[in-house]
Every structure is written in structure tokens, then in C-alpha cells.
Short mmCIF file of C-alpha atoms in Angstrom, two decimals:
data_model
loop_
_atom_site.label_atom_id
_atom_site.label_comp_id
_atom_site.label_asym_id
_atom_site.label_seq_id
_atom_site.Cartn_x
_atom_site.Cartn_y
_atom_site.Cartn_z
CA MET C 1 -22.05 -25.35 48.54
CA GLY C 2 -23.03 -27.70 45.74
CA TRP C 3 -22.77 -31.48 45.30
CA GLY C 4 -20.27 -30.92 42.48
CA ASP C 5 -17.93 -28.62 44.45
CA LEU C 6 -15.75 -31.37 45.95
CA GLY C 7 -12.98 -33.27 44.18
CA VAL C 8 -14.33 -36.55 45.55
CA PHE C 9 -17.57 -35.88 43.64
CA GLY C 10 -15.65 -35.20 40.43
CA GLU C 11 -14.92 -31.46 40.51
CA PRO C 12 -12.21 -31.21 37.82
CA SER C 13 -9.75 -28.89 39.57
CA LYS C 14 -9.47 -31.26 42.58
CA GLU C 15 -8.97 -28.39 45.04
CA THR C 16 -10.53 -29.98 48.14
CA PRO C 17 -7.81 -32.41 49.35
CA ASN C 18 -8.90 -32.34 53.00
CA LEU C 19 -12.58 -33.06 52.36
CA ASP C 20 -11.57 -35.69 49.80
CA GLN C 21 -9.31 -37.25 52.47
CA MET C 22 -12.15 -37.05 55.00
CA ALA C 23 -14.26 -39.09 52.57
CA ALA C 24 -11.40 -41.56 52.00
CA GLU C 25 -11.17 -42.08 55.78
CA GLY C 26 -14.93 -42.10 56.35
CA MET C 27 -18.21 -42.51 54.49
CA LEU C 28 -19.38 -40.58 51.44
CA PHE C 29 -23.14 -40.13 51.02
CA LEU C 30 -24.14 -39.82 47.36
CA ASP C 31 -27.87 -39.34 48.03
CA PHE C 32 -27.99 -36.82 50.87
CA TYR C 33 -30.54 -34.01 50.94
CA THR C 34 -31.28 -30.80 52.69
CA ALA C 35 -34.85 -30.25 53.94
CA ASN C 36 -35.42 -27.14 51.82
CA PRO C 37 -33.78 -25.38 48.86
CA LEU C 38 -33.00 -22.35 51.06
CA CYS C 39 -30.85 -21.55 54.11
CA SER C 40 -33.02 -20.72 57.15
CA PRO C 41 -35.62 -23.52 56.78
CA SER C 42 -32.80 -26.06 56.25
CA ARG C 43 -31.05 -24.94 59.44
CA ALA C 44 -34.32 -25.10 61.39
CA ALA C 45 -34.84 -28.63 60.07
CA LEU C 46 -31.30 -29.69 60.99
CA LEU C 47 -31.68 -28.59 64.61
CA THR C 48 -35.27 -29.86 65.13
CA GLY C 49 -35.27 -33.04 63.01
CA ARG C 50 -38.52 -31.78 61.49
CA LEU C 51 -39.61 -30.50 58.10
CA PRO C 52 -39.83 -26.68 57.91
CA VAL C 53 -43.58 -26.90 57.29
CA ARG C 54 -43.86 -28.56 60.72
CA ASN C 55 -41.44 -26.31 62.66
CA GLY C 56 -42.85 -23.05 61.27
CA PHE C 57 -40.04 -22.10 58.89
CA TYR C 58 -42.26 -21.40 55.90
CA THR C 59 -44.72 -18.79 54.63
CA THR C 60 -48.39 -18.88 53.70
CA ASN C 61 -48.31 -15.41 52.11
CA ALA C 62 -48.29 -17.03 48.66
CA HIS C 63 -48.18 -20.57 47.30
CA ALA C 64 -44.88 -22.53 47.22
CA ARG C 65 -42.61 -19.59 48.10
CA ASN C 66 -39.07 -19.74 49.40
CA ALA C 67 -38.80 -17.66 52.56
CA TYR C 68 -35.95 -17.13 55.01
CA THR C 69 -34.96 -14.79 57.88
CA PRO C 70 -33.73 -11.41 56.61
CA GLN C 71 -33.27 -8.86 59.37
CA ASP C 72 -36.80 -7.44 59.09
CA ILE C 73 -38.48 -10.81 59.76
CA ALA C 74 -40.75 -10.92 62.81
CA GLY C 75 -40.63 -14.69 63.30
CA GLY C 76 -38.04 -17.22 64.35
CA ILE C 77 -37.67 -20.61 65.98
CA PRO C 78 -40.72 -21.15 68.23
CA ASP C 79 -40.29 -21.99 71.92
CA SER C 80 -42.44 -25.06 71.32
CA GLU C 81 -39.70 -26.61 69.15
CA LEU C 82 -37.09 -28.81 70.84
CA LEU C 83 -33.63 -28.18 69.39
CA LEU C 84 -30.78 -30.69 69.34
CA PRO C 85 -28.58 -28.74 71.82
CA GLU C 86 -31.48 -28.50 74.33
CA LEU C 87 -31.81 -32.28 74.27
CA LEU C 88 -28.04 -32.95 74.35
CA LYS C 89 -27.80 -30.91 77.56
CA LYS C 90 -29.63 -33.79 79.29
CA ALA C 91 -26.59 -35.98 78.54
CA GLY C 92 -24.17 -33.35 79.88
CA TYR C 93 -23.08 -31.84 76.56
CA ILE C 94 -21.66 -28.33 76.20
CA ASN C 95 -22.97 -26.82 72.95
CA LYS C 96 -21.50 -24.10 70.76
CA ILE C 97 -22.59 -22.52 67.48
CA ILE C 98 -19.98 -20.75 65.37
CA GLY C 99 -21.16 -18.73 62.36
CA LYS C 100 -24.62 -18.15 60.93
CA TRP C 101 -27.66 -18.81 63.17
CA HIS C 102 -30.44 -17.66 60.83
CA LEU C 103 -33.34 -18.84 63.01
CA GLY C 104 -34.51 -15.38 64.04
CA HIS C 105 -32.62 -12.41 65.51
CA ARG C 106 -35.05 -11.02 68.09
CA PRO C 107 -34.18 -11.73 71.77
CA GLN C 108 -36.60 -14.66 72.20
CA PHE C 109 -34.95 -16.48 69.29
CA HIS C 110 -31.36 -16.11 70.52
CA PRO C 111 -29.40 -19.42 70.26
CA LEU C 112 -28.47 -19.32 73.97
CA ARG C 113 -32.20 -19.44 74.73
CA HIS C 114 -32.48 -22.64 72.69
CA GLY C 115 -29.84 -24.91 74.16
CA PHE C 116 -26.52 -23.43 73.04
CA ASP C 117 -24.05 -22.48 75.79
CA GLU C 118 -21.82 -20.37 73.54
CA TRP C 119 -22.16 -18.46 70.28
CA PHE C 120 -19.71 -16.64 68.09
CA GLY C 121 -21.23 -15.42 64.84
CA SER C 122 -24.16 -13.63 63.33
CA PRO C 123 -27.95 -13.94 63.32
CA ASN C 124 -28.23 -13.14 59.58
CA CYS C 125 -26.35 -13.39 56.29
CA HIS C 126 -23.36 -11.12 55.69
CA PHE C 127 -25.31 -8.88 53.30
CA GLY C 128 -24.21 -5.24 53.16
CA PRO C 129 -22.68 -2.82 53.66
CA PHE C 130 -25.70 -0.80 54.71
CA ASP C 131 -25.88 2.91 55.58
CA ASN C 132 -27.25 2.37 59.13
CA ARG C 133 -30.17 4.62 58.19
CA ALA C 134 -32.43 2.60 55.86
CA PHE C 135 -30.85 -0.67 57.06
CA PRO C 136 -28.43 -1.34 59.93
CA ASN C 137 -25.27 -3.35 59.35
CA ILE C 138 -25.57 -6.93 60.61
CA PRO C 139 -24.19 -7.54 64.14
CA VAL C 140 -21.65 -10.19 65.16
CA TYR C 141 -22.25 -11.74 68.59
CA ARG C 142 -20.17 -13.33 71.27
CA ASP C 143 -22.67 -15.17 73.42
CA TRP C 144 -25.40 -12.75 74.61
CA GLU C 145 -23.99 -9.48 73.20
CA MET C 146 -22.86 -8.02 69.91
CA ILE C 147 -19.15 -7.27 69.62
CA GLY C 148 -19.32 -5.35 66.35
CA ARG C 149 -20.94 -5.24 62.94
CA TYR C 150 -20.08 -6.69 59.54
CA TYR C 151 -18.24 -4.27 57.22
CA GLU C 152 -17.49 -1.92 60.17
CA ASP C 153 -15.64 -4.08 62.73
CA PHE C 154 -15.50 -7.28 60.68
CA LYS C 155 -14.28 -6.23 57.26
CA ILE C 156 -15.50 -7.74 54.02
CA ASP C 157 -13.99 -6.09 50.94
CA LEU C 158 -16.55 -6.46 48.17
CA LYS C 159 -14.02 -5.38 45.51
CA THR C 160 -11.31 -7.93 46.32
CA GLY C 161 -13.44 -10.48 48.20
CA GLU C 162 -11.05 -10.37 51.16
CA ALA C 163 -12.39 -11.16 54.64
CA ASN C 164 -10.80 -12.93 57.56
CA LEU C 165 -14.03 -14.43 58.92
CA THR C 166 -13.33 -18.09 58.10
CA GLN C 167 -9.99 -17.88 59.92
CA ILE C 168 -11.71 -16.31 62.94
CA TYR C 169 -14.37 -19.04 62.88
CA LEU C 170 -11.67 -21.72 62.57
CA GLN C 171 -9.77 -20.42 65.63
CA GLU C 172 -13.02 -20.30 67.62
CA ALA C 173 -13.60 -23.97 66.74
CA LEU C 174 -10.08 -25.09 67.69
CA ASP C 175 -10.18 -23.19 70.99
CA PHE C 176 -13.60 -24.61 71.92
CA ILE C 177 -12.52 -28.19 71.16
CA SER C 178 -9.32 -27.74 73.20
CA LYS C 179 -11.24 -26.32 76.15
CA GLN C 180 -13.78 -29.17 76.22
CA GLN C 181 -11.08 -31.83 75.82
CA ALA C 182 -9.10 -30.32 78.74
CA SER C 183 -12.16 -30.45 81.00
CA GLN C 184 -13.17 -33.93 79.73
CA GLN C 185 -16.52 -32.48 78.71
CA PRO C 186 -18.68 -34.03 75.95
CA PHE C 187 -19.43 -31.35 73.36
CA PHE C 188 -21.55 -30.51 70.33
CA LEU C 189 -20.05 -28.00 67.89
CA TYR C 190 -22.22 -26.58 65.09
CA TRP C 191 -19.67 -24.94 62.77
CA ALA C 192 -21.89 -22.93 60.41
CA ILE C 193 -19.51 -20.99 58.18
CA ASP C 194 -20.88 -19.04 55.20
CA ALA C 195 -17.95 -17.97 52.98
CA THR C 196 -19.43 -19.58 49.84
CA HIS C 197 -22.67 -17.58 50.17
CA ALA C 198 -22.67 -14.48 47.96
CA PRO C 199 -21.05 -12.03 48.55
CA VAL C 200 -18.31 -14.68 48.52
CA TYR C 201 -15.15 -14.03 50.56
CA ALA C 202 -11.79 -15.59 51.46
CA SER C 203 -8.81 -14.51 53.53
CA LYS C 204 -5.71 -12.99 51.90
CA HIS C 205 -3.72 -16.24 52.00
CA PHE C 206 -6.34 -17.99 49.80
CA LEU C 207 -7.27 -15.15 47.42
CA GLY C 208 -6.27 -15.92 43.84
CA THR C 209 -5.19 -19.49 44.58
CA SER C 210 -8.05 -21.37 42.87
CA GLN C 211 -8.68 -22.17 39.21
CA ARG C 212 -12.32 -21.43 40.01
CA GLY C 213 -11.94 -17.76 40.94
CA LEU C 214 -13.15 -16.23 44.20
CA TYR C 215 -15.75 -18.94 44.84
CA GLY C 216 -13.02 -21.56 44.51
CA ASP C 217 -10.82 -19.56 46.90
CA ALA C 218 -13.63 -19.71 49.49
CA VAL C 219 -14.10 -23.47 48.97
CA ARG C 220 -10.33 -24.00 49.36
CA GLU C 221 -10.30 -22.07 52.64
CA ILE C 222 -13.24 -24.06 54.01
CA ASP C 223 -11.52 -27.29 52.92
CA ASP C 224 -8.29 -26.23 54.63
CA SER C 225 -10.21 -25.34 57.81
CA VAL C 226 -11.99 -28.71 57.94
CA GLY C 227 -8.58 -30.37 57.57
CA LYS C 228 -7.23 -28.37 60.53
CA ILE C 229 -10.24 -29.27 62.71
CA LEU C 230 -9.88 -33.00 61.98
CA GLU C 231 -6.11 -32.80 62.57
CA HIS C 232 -6.76 -31.03 65.89
CA LEU C 233 -9.10 -33.82 67.04
CA GLN C 234 -6.40 -36.36 66.20
CA LYS C 235 -3.66 -34.40 67.99
CA LEU C 236 -5.79 -34.17 71.12
CA GLY C 237 -6.41 -37.93 70.97
CA ILE C 238 -10.21 -37.60 70.78
CA SER C 239 -10.87 -38.40 67.10
CA GLU C 240 -12.05 -41.95 67.91
CA ASN C 241 -14.83 -40.66 70.14
CA THR C 242 -15.82 -37.65 68.05
CA PHE C 243 -18.38 -38.02 65.27
CA VAL C 244 -17.96 -35.42 62.49
CA PHE C 245 -20.37 -34.72 59.65
CA PHE C 246 -19.90 -32.28 56.75
CA THR C 247 -22.78 -31.09 54.58
CA SER C 248 -24.47 -27.99 53.12
CA ASP C 249 -27.75 -26.15 53.76
CA ASN C 250 -28.78 -26.19 50.07
CA GLY C 251 -27.36 -26.77 46.62
CA ALA C 252 -25.08 -24.21 44.99
CA ALA C 253 -26.66 -20.89 44.03
CA LEU C 254 -26.57 -20.65 40.24
CA ILE C 255 -28.13 -17.19 40.18
CA SER C 256 -24.73 -15.85 41.32
CA ALA C 257 -22.71 -18.16 39.04
CA PRO C 258 -20.16 -18.40 37.60
CA LYS C 259 -18.18 -15.87 39.67
CA GLN C 260 -20.04 -16.28 42.97
CA GLY C 261 -21.75 -19.63 42.51
CA GLY C 262 -20.74 -23.27 42.72
CA SER C 263 -21.41 -26.54 40.94
CA ASN C 264 -24.25 -29.01 41.37
CA GLY C 265 -22.52 -31.64 39.27
CA PRO C 266 -24.89 -33.52 36.92
CA PHE C 267 -28.03 -32.31 38.68
CA LEU C 268 -30.75 -29.98 37.44
CA CYS C 269 -30.86 -26.32 38.52
CA GLY C 270 -29.72 -25.03 41.91
CA LYS C 271 -30.60 -23.29 45.15
CA GLN C 272 -34.24 -22.07 45.39
CA THR C 273 -35.58 -25.05 43.38
CA THR C 274 -36.78 -28.52 44.35
CA PHE C 275 -34.90 -30.10 41.46
CA GLU C 276 -31.91 -32.23 42.49
CA GLY C 277 -29.44 -29.34 42.15
CA GLY C 278 -31.34 -27.34 44.76
CA MET C 279 -31.54 -29.98 47.46
CA ARG C 280 -28.96 -32.76 46.95
CA THR C 281 -25.84 -31.78 48.86
CA PRO C 282 -22.32 -33.07 49.52
CA ALA C 283 -22.19 -35.18 52.69
CA ILE C 284 -19.34 -36.95 54.50
CA ALA C 285 -19.35 -38.82 57.84
CA TRP C 286 -16.01 -39.27 59.67
CA TRP C 287 -15.38 -41.29 62.83
CA PRO C 288 -11.99 -43.04 62.95
CA GLY C 289 -12.07 -46.50 64.49
CA HIS C 290 -15.82 -46.81 63.85
CA ILE C 291 -16.44 -46.00 60.17
CA PRO C 292 -14.25 -48.11 57.85
CA GLY C 293 -12.45 -45.78 55.42
CA GLY C 294 -13.57 -45.39 51.84
CA TRP C 295 -17.18 -46.43 52.30
CA VAL C 296 -19.71 -45.05 49.83
CA SER C 297 -23.36 -45.11 50.88
CA HIS C 298 -26.47 -45.07 48.70
CA GLN C 299 -28.63 -44.49 51.78
CA LEU C 300 -31.19 -41.72 51.22
CA GLY C 301 -30.16 -39.22 53.90
CA SER C 302 -31.39 -35.83 55.10
CA VAL C 303 -30.03 -33.06 57.32
CA MET C 304 -32.94 -33.90 59.65
CA ASP C 305 -31.29 -37.29 60.26
CA LEU C 306 -28.37 -35.51 61.96
CA PHE C 307 -30.79 -34.59 64.78
CA THR C 308 -31.88 -38.20 65.38
CA THR C 309 -28.43 -39.69 64.76
CA SER C 310 -26.79 -37.27 67.21
CA LEU C 311 -29.31 -38.14 69.91
CA SER C 312 -28.63 -41.82 69.28
CA LEU C 313 -24.87 -41.26 69.65
CA ALA C 314 -25.51 -39.49 72.97
CA GLY C 315 -27.68 -42.35 74.22
CA LEU C 316 -30.88 -40.30 74.03
CA GLN C 317 -34.27 -41.03 72.49
CA PRO C 318 -35.95 -38.51 70.15
CA PRO C 319 -39.07 -36.76 71.51
CA THR C 320 -42.23 -38.85 71.21
CA ASP C 321 -44.74 -35.99 71.54
CA ARG C 322 -44.22 -34.72 67.97
CA GLN C 323 -43.58 -35.99 64.46
CA ILE C 324 -39.82 -36.36 63.87
CA ASP C 325 -38.83 -36.62 60.21
CA GLY C 326 -35.17 -37.50 60.73
CA ILE C 327 -34.09 -41.14 61.07
CA ASP C 328 -31.12 -42.66 62.92
CA LEU C 329 -28.41 -43.19 60.30
CA LEU C 330 -26.09 -45.22 62.54
CA PRO C 331 -27.06 -48.61 61.01
CA ALA C 332 -26.21 -47.17 57.58
CA ILE C 333 -22.99 -45.51 58.80
CA LEU C 334 -21.62 -48.31 60.98
CA GLN C 335 -22.98 -51.45 59.31
CA GLY C 336 -23.59 -50.34 55.72
CA LYS C 337 -27.31 -51.12 55.99
CA LEU C 338 -29.86 -49.46 53.71
CA ILE C 339 -32.93 -48.09 55.48
CA ASP C 340 -36.04 -47.73 53.34
CA ARG C 341 -37.38 -44.18 53.60
CA PRO C 342 -38.76 -41.47 51.29
CA ILE C 343 -37.44 -37.93 50.75
CA PHE C 344 -39.98 -35.08 50.55
CA TYR C 345 -39.08 -31.91 48.66
CA TYR C 346 -40.93 -28.89 50.06
CA ARG C 347 -41.00 -25.32 48.81
CA GLY C 348 -42.77 -23.14 51.35
CA ASN C 349 -46.18 -24.65 52.15
CA GLU C 350 -46.20 -27.08 49.20
CA MET C 351 -44.86 -30.60 48.80
CA MET C 352 -43.33 -30.25 45.34
CA ALA C 353 -41.79 -33.70 44.86
CA VAL C 354 -41.12 -37.07 46.49
CA ARG C 355 -38.27 -39.53 46.09
CA VAL C 356 -38.82 -43.24 46.77
CA GLY C 357 -35.85 -45.47 45.98
CA LEU C 358 -34.39 -44.33 42.67
CA TYR C 359 -37.63 -42.74 41.48
CA LYS C 360 -38.64 -39.10 41.93
CA ALA C 361 -42.15 -37.80 41.28
CA HIS C 362 -42.84 -34.08 40.80
CA TYR C 363 -46.28 -33.05 42.01
CA TRP C 364 -45.54 -29.40 41.22
CA THR C 365 -42.86 -27.79 39.05
CA TRP C 366 -41.64 -24.19 39.14
CA SER C 367 -38.25 -22.56 38.82
CA ASN C 368 -39.32 -18.90 39.06
CA SER C 369 -41.73 -16.49 37.37
CA TRP C 370 -41.49 -15.25 33.78
CA GLU C 371 -41.32 -11.72 35.20
CA GLU C 372 -38.20 -12.52 37.27
CA TYR C 373 -36.71 -14.62 34.50
CA SER C 374 -37.03 -11.71 32.05
CA GLN C 375 -35.10 -9.56 34.57
CA GLY C 376 -32.18 -12.01 34.48
CA ILE C 377 -33.04 -14.00 37.63
CA ASP C 378 -32.36 -17.58 36.58
CA PHE C 379 -32.08 -20.56 38.92
CA CYS C 380 -31.42 -23.00 36.05
CA PRO C 381 -28.97 -21.19 33.72
CA GLY C 382 -28.27 -23.20 30.56
CA GLN C 383 -30.56 -26.01 31.74
CA ASN C 384 -34.00 -25.44 30.26
CA VAL C 385 -35.89 -28.75 30.20
CA SER C 386 -39.20 -28.29 28.39
CA GLY C 387 -42.21 -28.91 30.64
CA VAL C 388 -39.95 -29.43 33.68
CA THR C 389 -38.11 -26.17 34.48
CA THR C 390 -41.35 -24.19 34.20
CA HIS C 391 -41.76 -20.44 34.78
CA THR C 392 -45.37 -20.80 35.85
CA GLN C 393 -46.41 -23.00 38.75
CA GLU C 394 -47.51 -26.24 37.13
CA ASP C 395 -49.81 -28.59 39.05
CA HIS C 396 -49.05 -32.24 38.25
CA THR C 397 -50.86 -33.72 41.24
CA THR C 398 -53.24 -35.82 39.14
CA LEU C 399 -50.44 -37.07 36.85
CA PRO C 400 -47.01 -36.44 38.44
CA LEU C 401 -43.86 -36.21 36.33
CA LEU C 402 -41.79 -39.31 37.13
CA PHE C 403 -38.01 -39.66 36.72
CA TYR C 404 -35.72 -42.65 37.21
CA LEU C 405 -32.74 -40.96 38.86
CA GLY C 406 -30.54 -44.04 38.42
CA MET C 407 -30.28 -43.45 34.67
CA ASP C 408 -31.38 -39.82 34.61
CA PRO C 409 -29.89 -37.88 37.54
CA GLY C 410 -30.39 -34.63 35.61
CA GLU C 411 -34.22 -35.02 35.49
CA LYS C 412 -34.36 -34.57 31.72
CA TYR C 413 -36.42 -37.58 30.62
CA PRO C 414 -39.80 -38.07 32.32
CA LEU C 415 -41.15 -41.62 32.07
CA SER C 416 -44.11 -42.17 29.79
CA PHE C 417 -47.43 -41.92 31.60
CA ALA C 418 -48.64 -44.94 29.63
CA SER C 419 -45.77 -47.24 30.63
CA ALA C 420 -46.23 -50.17 33.03
CA GLU C 421 -43.22 -48.85 34.96
CA TYR C 422 -44.96 -45.52 35.55
CA GLN C 423 -48.17 -47.20 36.74
CA ARG C 424 -46.33 -49.56 39.10
CA VAL C 425 -44.06 -46.92 40.64
CA MET C 426 -46.72 -44.23 41.03
CA GLN C 427 -48.98 -46.67 42.86
CA GLN C 428 -46.20 -47.12 45.44
CA ILE C 429 -45.40 -43.37 45.63
CA HIS C 430 -49.07 -42.38 46.02
CA PHE C 431 -49.29 -44.69 49.04
CA VAL C 432 -46.19 -43.05 50.60
CA VAL C 433 -47.65 -39.58 49.96
CA GLN C 434 -51.01 -40.53 51.48
CA GLN C 435 -49.28 -41.75 54.63
CA HIS C 436 -47.20 -38.56 54.82
CA ARG C 437 -50.18 -36.26 54.38
CA ALA C 438 -52.07 -38.11 57.11
CA THR C 439 -49.40 -37.07 59.65
CA MET C 440 -48.96 -33.51 58.38
CA VAL C 441 -49.90 -30.89 60.95
CA PRO C 442 -48.35 -27.61 59.72
CA GLY C 443 -46.75 -25.38 62.34
CA GLU C 444 -47.59 -21.71 62.82
CA PRO C 445 -45.85 -19.97 59.87
CA GLN C 446 -42.97 -17.83 61.17
CA LEU C 447 -42.00 -16.16 57.89
CA ASN C 448 -45.15 -14.17 57.11
CA VAL C 449 -44.58 -10.80 58.84
CA CYS C 450 -41.82 -8.24 58.23
CA ASP C 451 -41.17 -4.95 60.04
CA LYS C 452 -38.21 -2.61 59.56
CA ALA C 453 -38.54 -1.45 63.18
CA ILE C 454 -37.31 -4.84 64.46
CA MET C 455 -34.11 -4.95 62.42
CA ASN C 456 -30.68 -5.04 64.10
CA TRP C 457 -30.82 -1.39 65.22
CA SER C 458 -29.92 -1.84 68.91
CA PRO C 459 -28.83 -5.40 69.67
CA PRO C 460 -27.73 -6.28 73.23
CA GLY C 461 -24.25 -4.87 73.88
CA CYS C 462 -24.59 -1.96 71.44
CA GLU C 463 -24.45 0.58 74.29
CA LYS C 464 -20.94 -0.50 75.36
CA LEU C 465 -19.73 -0.13 71.78
CA GLY C 466 -21.57 3.11 71.04
CA LYS C 467 -23.25 1.32 68.13
CA CYS C 468 -26.94 1.63 69.02
CA LEU C 469 -29.10 3.02 66.22
CA THR C 470 -32.58 4.56 66.38
CA PRO C 471 -35.27 2.30 64.90
CA PRO C 472 -38.16 3.64 62.81
CA LYS C 473 -41.74 3.36 64.08
CA PRO C 474 -43.24 -0.15 64.01
CA ASP C 475 -44.91 -0.95 60.70
CA PRO C 476 -45.62 -4.68 60.44
CA LYS C 477 -46.51 -5.88 56.94
CA LYS C 478 -46.87 -9.11 55.05
CA CYS C 479 -43.43 -10.15 53.76
CA PHE C 480 -43.17 -10.32 49.97
CA TRP C 481 -41.60 -13.56 48.72
CA PRO C 482 -41.35 -13.42 44.90
CA HIS C 483 -40.19 -17.01 44.42
#
């Protein structure tokens, strides 16, 4: 979902009343970022508090490539990483994930092996339908075992866009919250719905209700669901001791726009890029009785901060045996303080850009290759900025492109290299980058090897359902990541 998809951020159709109300009752973050312009690395960063290049969610097969966890990926979240739910267990929390996991689908990467007590959802995206010969359909799990497959047992109609998944995920959330409240158990719920990811879907009640087409229908259903979750917390009388945060794993995908893609507001490009449209995301914090309503924060925030902030809320300290990139946002959320910190924009194994204050320096630029672009793959449709949205990888490390985001949020007007402002700001940014690089110990890359034999052929529980499939012979290869 993109920064520009919510009414509170200026979306013209104003079709997100519940999220807009959540912002009115809580705190809106204008400058909140994901840790990567793509799904899986962002989710790994959220749950570890660490950049993907540290936690292994990147590739070294080629320079500055976006990589994720399709079902033929060999890697996943390493055992050496400490995930938020593992740490929250120490404070007596019960942890549930609902929706997309995306941190590896092989048994050793299962969410219940990494701190979650319950899971309802899927290890991969809802791509398909597949023929169960070249590719198996993606499984849906309840806890340790699959209970069916997308398109077979969990219908998604690609013609109409109808699917009931968001409603199922909503009911799972409400039931889990009720159960924990009844047993007076502290809980962590990671509600990772994916209706706005192409192929976009919505349930029958929401189909055709948005001015924005099917994508808008999906946004409306997510908005309605968030409203029901917040209302449920209030009805149960636990809203004042439940911290809720809403955000996205990357900016809106413009490659699937306009029918299946969202809006990144005034920002440049979208998902897959390290321009603002790819990594600045909507973000709202809600905690009645603690966050004064209607606050707007200019704090630079990151999904990795949710790791550190959640530990702080639970009275826990972050691990000290590893570099944690997330900061505790509670002073910003509860007292309106501004914490000085940089934002690093990574694409695969490369630091592409850095934001310090209102300035952003691009050390590398690249949207995608000329070859892909000529085939109609465009991450910046209608937004060509000469020398910025480049189709070859451009190295600016000796003379970075510098933008003042305060006046130029769309990254259209690089500052003059000769200006005193450029010299002053780059001196400061270079120091920040030097410090960052001094602490950078890349993790073992998890997204390098693919093998069709390890796809979702025979997940646990397939025997009971009669849905086990025969895998091909192992054939591990280097994964190909074109952009």
C-alpha cells in the first residue's frame, strides 16, 4: 500500500474513514520508511530490527538486486536471528501471525519455530493458480499444518477479483484478541494481510464500491477491517493497554497500476526502487489514553523501530550481541520528541541512498534495465526525471545526487554540486555513511539459491487432505533477479 492511498494523506476519494479516524485519535507519521523496496526483506527487518543486508534477506548474485522468497527459494530466516516474538515470550506474551509470512517456507523457517505460538496464513504470496505439475499451488496453514491451497480451497477469482481472505483474516484476529483478553494474557498480533498485492482481491460486499476500481475495493476492505479490530479492542475494554501500529511493507507497486496498483502521493516512483515512492509508507500509531489524538510527527521512522519499540513497551531490552538498526520510538510517540537518526535505503547488497534530516543523498540510482523497460516493465510510469530515474546502474559515490526533500519531496531537482549548501550537507552525510559502513557486517545471503524440488509440493498436513504432490529431482541453481 502506498503513502498516498489514505484519505488522511490526501487521497481524493477519501475512502479510508477508519484509518483516517485512527490517525485523528492517534499519531500520524509523515516520514516513515520500510527497510527495503520489496516485501520479504522488509518483513525480515520488521521482525529482527535489523537491515536485510545484516539479517541475510538479500542476494549477492548480482549488484543491487531486489530479491524475495518465491516458493523455489532455498533460504529463509536464519536460526541465528532473534525475532520479536521470540523475545516477547520472555515477558509472557502469546504471539500470533495472521496472513503472509514470507520469511522462507521450508520446515526450519516455519514461524512457530521462530517465536510465534499460532499461525493462520501462507508462507508465500497468493500467486497462481498453478497446475500442480510445473508449480504447486501455494498452501494455507493453520499452525504446523496446511489446511488447503490458494485457488483450490481458498478461492481467488482472477476475473472478478473476488476472494474472502480478508474477512477470514479479520475473524481470526478478532477471535485471537477475544481469547487472550479472556485469559488475561498479554499478546502480540502480527496481522499481515495482502489484499492490495497483485493479483488484487476483495470480498463480494466490497467489490465495485470504490471510485478507484478493484484496488480501491481492497483498500476499503482493509480499512473496514482495521476499524473493526480497533472497535473490538474498545468493546473488550483493553484499548488503553494495547498499542496498535499500521504500516506497509513497501510503497505502492506502480508496475501493476492503475488497475492493480496504488498511489505514492507526491513521491517519485514506487515499489522496487529506492526513491521515496518505493520506501516511504503510510504509518499510524494508536494507543488511547497515551497518545494524544491528532498528533502529526516528523520523526524519521522505520519498520525496524517497531521491533525496538515493542520490546520497550514489554519492558525488555534489545539484544546487545548484534547491531540493531531500529530505535525506540516511544519518546517521539508519547512526548512528541524528535530523535536524530539517519535512514539508509538499501537495494540488495548496495546502499543506494541516505536520508539525514530533510536531505537525501543518492549514492547509486537505478529504476530497472533498458531491456525490461522496453518490455513494458516500468517502476516509474509517467515520472521520468533525467539523470535520476536511470535505466543503467549509475554510480554517484564520488559525487552523490543531493535533494532537499522539504521543498522537493518528488526528488526532481538535485542541488548544485557547486553550492555551499551541497558542500555543507554532504560533509555531514559522508560522516554518517562512514560510521554506518564501519559497523556493517553483512549476513549470509539467504536469497541466492533456488530449486524447484523444494517448492510447496508436500507441506506438513498434505497427507490428511490428499494434497501431497510429487516433487521433481533436486536441481539447485543460482536465482535470477533481473532488477
